[in-house]
XYZ file of N, CA, C and O in Angstrom:
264
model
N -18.137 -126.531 -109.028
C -17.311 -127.417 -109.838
C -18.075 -127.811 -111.104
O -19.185 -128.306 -110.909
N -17.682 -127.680 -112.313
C -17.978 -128.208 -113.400
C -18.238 -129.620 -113.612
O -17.580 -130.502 -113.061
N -19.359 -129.866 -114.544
C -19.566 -131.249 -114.765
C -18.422 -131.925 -115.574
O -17.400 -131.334 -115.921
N -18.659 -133.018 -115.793
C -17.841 -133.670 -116.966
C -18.174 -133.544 -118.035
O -17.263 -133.809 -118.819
N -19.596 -133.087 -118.759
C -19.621 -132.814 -119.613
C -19.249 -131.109 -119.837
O -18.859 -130.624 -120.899
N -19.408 -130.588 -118.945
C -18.947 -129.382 -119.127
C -17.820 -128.930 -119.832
O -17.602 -128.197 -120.796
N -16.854 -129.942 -118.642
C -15.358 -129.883 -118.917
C -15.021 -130.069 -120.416
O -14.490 -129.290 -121.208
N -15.451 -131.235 -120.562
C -15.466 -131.773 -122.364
C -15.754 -130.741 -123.571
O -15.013 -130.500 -124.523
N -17.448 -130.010 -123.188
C -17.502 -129.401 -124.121
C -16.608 -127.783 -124.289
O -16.544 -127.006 -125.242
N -16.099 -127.742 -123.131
C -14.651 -126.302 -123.053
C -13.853 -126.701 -123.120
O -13.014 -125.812 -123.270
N -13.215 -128.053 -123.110
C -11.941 -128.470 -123.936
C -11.554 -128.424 -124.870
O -12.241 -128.988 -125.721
N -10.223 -127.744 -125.368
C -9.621 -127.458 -126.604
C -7.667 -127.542 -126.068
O -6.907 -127.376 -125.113
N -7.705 -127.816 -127.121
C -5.720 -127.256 -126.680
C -5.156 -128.840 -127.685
O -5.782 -129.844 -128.024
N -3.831 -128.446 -127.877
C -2.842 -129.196 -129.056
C -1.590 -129.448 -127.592
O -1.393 -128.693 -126.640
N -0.921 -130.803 -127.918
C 0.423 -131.254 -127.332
C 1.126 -131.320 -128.407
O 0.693 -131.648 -129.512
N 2.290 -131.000 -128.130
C 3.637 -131.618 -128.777
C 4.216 -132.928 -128.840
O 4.678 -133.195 -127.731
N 4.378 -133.796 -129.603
C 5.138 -135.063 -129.364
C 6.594 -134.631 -128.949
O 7.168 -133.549 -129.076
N 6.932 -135.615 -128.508
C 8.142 -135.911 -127.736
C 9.082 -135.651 -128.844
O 8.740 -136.203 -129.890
N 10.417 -134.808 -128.921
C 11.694 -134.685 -130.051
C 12.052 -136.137 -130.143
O 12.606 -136.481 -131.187
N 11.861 -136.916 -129.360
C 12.407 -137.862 -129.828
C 11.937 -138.900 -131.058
O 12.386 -139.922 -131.576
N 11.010 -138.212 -131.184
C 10.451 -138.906 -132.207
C 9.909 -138.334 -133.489
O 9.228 -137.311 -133.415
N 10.101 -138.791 -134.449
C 10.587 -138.015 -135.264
C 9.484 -137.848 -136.921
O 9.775 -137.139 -137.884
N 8.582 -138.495 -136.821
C 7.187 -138.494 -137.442
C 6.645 -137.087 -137.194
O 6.355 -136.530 -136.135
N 6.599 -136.749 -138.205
C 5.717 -135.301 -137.847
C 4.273 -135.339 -137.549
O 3.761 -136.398 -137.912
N 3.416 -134.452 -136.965
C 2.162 -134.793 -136.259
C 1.241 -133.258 -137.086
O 1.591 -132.084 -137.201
N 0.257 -133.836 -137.427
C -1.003 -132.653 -138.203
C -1.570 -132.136 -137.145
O -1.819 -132.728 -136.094
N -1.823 -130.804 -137.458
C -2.568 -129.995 -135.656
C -3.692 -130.747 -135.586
O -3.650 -131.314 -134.494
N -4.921 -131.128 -136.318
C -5.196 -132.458 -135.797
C -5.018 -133.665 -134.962
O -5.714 -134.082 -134.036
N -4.070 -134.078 -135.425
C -3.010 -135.247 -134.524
C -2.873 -134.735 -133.018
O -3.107 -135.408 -132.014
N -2.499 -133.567 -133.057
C -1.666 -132.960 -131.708
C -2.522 -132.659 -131.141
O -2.335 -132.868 -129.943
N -3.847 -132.067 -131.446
C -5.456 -132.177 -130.562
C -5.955 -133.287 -129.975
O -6.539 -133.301 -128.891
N -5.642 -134.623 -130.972
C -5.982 -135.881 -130.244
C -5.096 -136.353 -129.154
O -5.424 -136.881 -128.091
N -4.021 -136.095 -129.566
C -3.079 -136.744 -128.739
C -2.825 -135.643 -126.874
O -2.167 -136.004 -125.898
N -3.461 -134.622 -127.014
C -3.486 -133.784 -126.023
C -4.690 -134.074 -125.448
O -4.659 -134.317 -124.241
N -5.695 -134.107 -125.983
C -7.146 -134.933 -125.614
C -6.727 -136.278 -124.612
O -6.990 -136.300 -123.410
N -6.127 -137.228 -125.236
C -5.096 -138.860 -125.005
C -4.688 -138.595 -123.494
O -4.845 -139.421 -122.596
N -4.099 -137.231 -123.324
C -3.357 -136.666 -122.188
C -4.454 -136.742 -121.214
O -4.784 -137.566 -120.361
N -5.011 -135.366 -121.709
C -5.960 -134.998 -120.256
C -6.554 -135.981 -119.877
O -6.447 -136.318 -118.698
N -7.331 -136.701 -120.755
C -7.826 -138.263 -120.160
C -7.202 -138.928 -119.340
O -7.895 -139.285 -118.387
N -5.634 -139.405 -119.308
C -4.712 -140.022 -118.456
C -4.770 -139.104 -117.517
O -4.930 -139.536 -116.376
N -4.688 -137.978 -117.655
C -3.904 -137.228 -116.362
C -5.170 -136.404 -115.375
O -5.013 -135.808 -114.309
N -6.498 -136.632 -116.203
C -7.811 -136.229 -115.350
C -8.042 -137.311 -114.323
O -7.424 -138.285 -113.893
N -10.018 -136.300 -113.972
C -10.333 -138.213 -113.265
C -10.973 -139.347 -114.390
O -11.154 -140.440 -113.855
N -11.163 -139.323 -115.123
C -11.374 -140.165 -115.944
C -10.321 -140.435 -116.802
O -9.820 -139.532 -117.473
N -9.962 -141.489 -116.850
C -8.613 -142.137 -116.918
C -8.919 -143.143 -118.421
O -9.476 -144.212 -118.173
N -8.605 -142.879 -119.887
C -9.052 -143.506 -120.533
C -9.718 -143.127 -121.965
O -9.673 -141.970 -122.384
N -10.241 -144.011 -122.571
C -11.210 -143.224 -123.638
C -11.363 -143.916 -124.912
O -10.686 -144.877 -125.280
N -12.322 -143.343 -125.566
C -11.789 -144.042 -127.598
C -11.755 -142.647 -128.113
O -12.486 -141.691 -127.855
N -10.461 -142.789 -129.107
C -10.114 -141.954 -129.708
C -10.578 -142.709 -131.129
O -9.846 -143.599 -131.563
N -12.008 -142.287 -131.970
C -12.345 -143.138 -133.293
C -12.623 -141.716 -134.127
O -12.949 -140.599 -133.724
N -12.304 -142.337 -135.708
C -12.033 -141.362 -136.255
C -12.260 -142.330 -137.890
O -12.633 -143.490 -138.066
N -11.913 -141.419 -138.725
C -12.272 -142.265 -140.236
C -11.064 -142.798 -140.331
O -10.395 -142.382 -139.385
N -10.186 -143.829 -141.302
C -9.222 -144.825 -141.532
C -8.297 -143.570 -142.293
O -8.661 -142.878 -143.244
N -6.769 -143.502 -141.435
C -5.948 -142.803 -142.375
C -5.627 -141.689 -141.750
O -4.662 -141.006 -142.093
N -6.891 -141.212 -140.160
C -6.378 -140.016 -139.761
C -4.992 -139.888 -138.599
O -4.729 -138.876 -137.950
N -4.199 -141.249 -138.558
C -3.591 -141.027 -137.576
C -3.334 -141.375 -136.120
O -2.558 -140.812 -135.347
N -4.274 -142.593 -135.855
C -4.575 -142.465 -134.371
C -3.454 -144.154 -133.963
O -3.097 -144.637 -132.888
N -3.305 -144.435 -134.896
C -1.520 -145.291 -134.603
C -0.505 -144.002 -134.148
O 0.006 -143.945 -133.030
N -0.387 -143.407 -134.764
C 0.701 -142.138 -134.816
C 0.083 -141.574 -133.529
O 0.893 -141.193 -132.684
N -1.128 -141.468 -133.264
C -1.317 -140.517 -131.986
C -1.145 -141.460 -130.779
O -1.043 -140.960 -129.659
N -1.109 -142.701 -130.931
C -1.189 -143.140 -129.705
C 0.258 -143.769 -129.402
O 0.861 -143.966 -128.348
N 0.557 -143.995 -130.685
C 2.827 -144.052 -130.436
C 3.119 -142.666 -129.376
O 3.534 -142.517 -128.227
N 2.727 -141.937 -130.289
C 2.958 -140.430 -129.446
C 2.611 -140.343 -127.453
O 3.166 -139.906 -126.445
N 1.640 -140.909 -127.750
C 1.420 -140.973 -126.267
C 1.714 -141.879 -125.262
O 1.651 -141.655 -124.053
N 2.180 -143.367 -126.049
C 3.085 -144.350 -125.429
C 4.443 -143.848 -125.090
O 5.056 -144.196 -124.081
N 5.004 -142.781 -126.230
C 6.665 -142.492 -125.842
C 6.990 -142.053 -124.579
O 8.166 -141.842 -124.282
C-alpha cells in the first residue's frame, strides 16, 4: 500500500463543476476543485487549498459546496 505522500505526489486529474452552475471554471480551477474531492472522499478528509489572491478558490470551493 502506498504512503500518503506517495499518493499525493501521483496525484493529478481535473473535475467538472456541477451544470448547474453556471460560472465557468479554468483547468486550473477544476484541478483544485478535484484535489477538494479526493480529500473528502479519501482517508484524509480535508485540507488548505492556498494559492495567490484572484486564483479562484471562492469559485472552487462554491463548486464543491454545490
Amino acid at each position: 500500500s502506498a504512503t500518503l505522500a506517495e499518493q499525493a505526489a501521483e496525484w493529478t486529474g481535473t473535475r467538472e463543476p456541477p451544470e448547474t452552475l453556471l460560472a465557468p471554471m479554468l483547468p486550473y480551477q477544476k484541478e483544485g476543485l478535484a484535489w477538494m474531492c479526493a480529500q473528502e472522499e479519501g482517508r484524509v478528509s480535508g485540507g488548505i487549498l492556498a494559492d495567490e489572491m484572484g486564483m479562484g478558490k471562492t469559485l472552487q470551493a462554491y463548486h464543491r459546496i454545490a
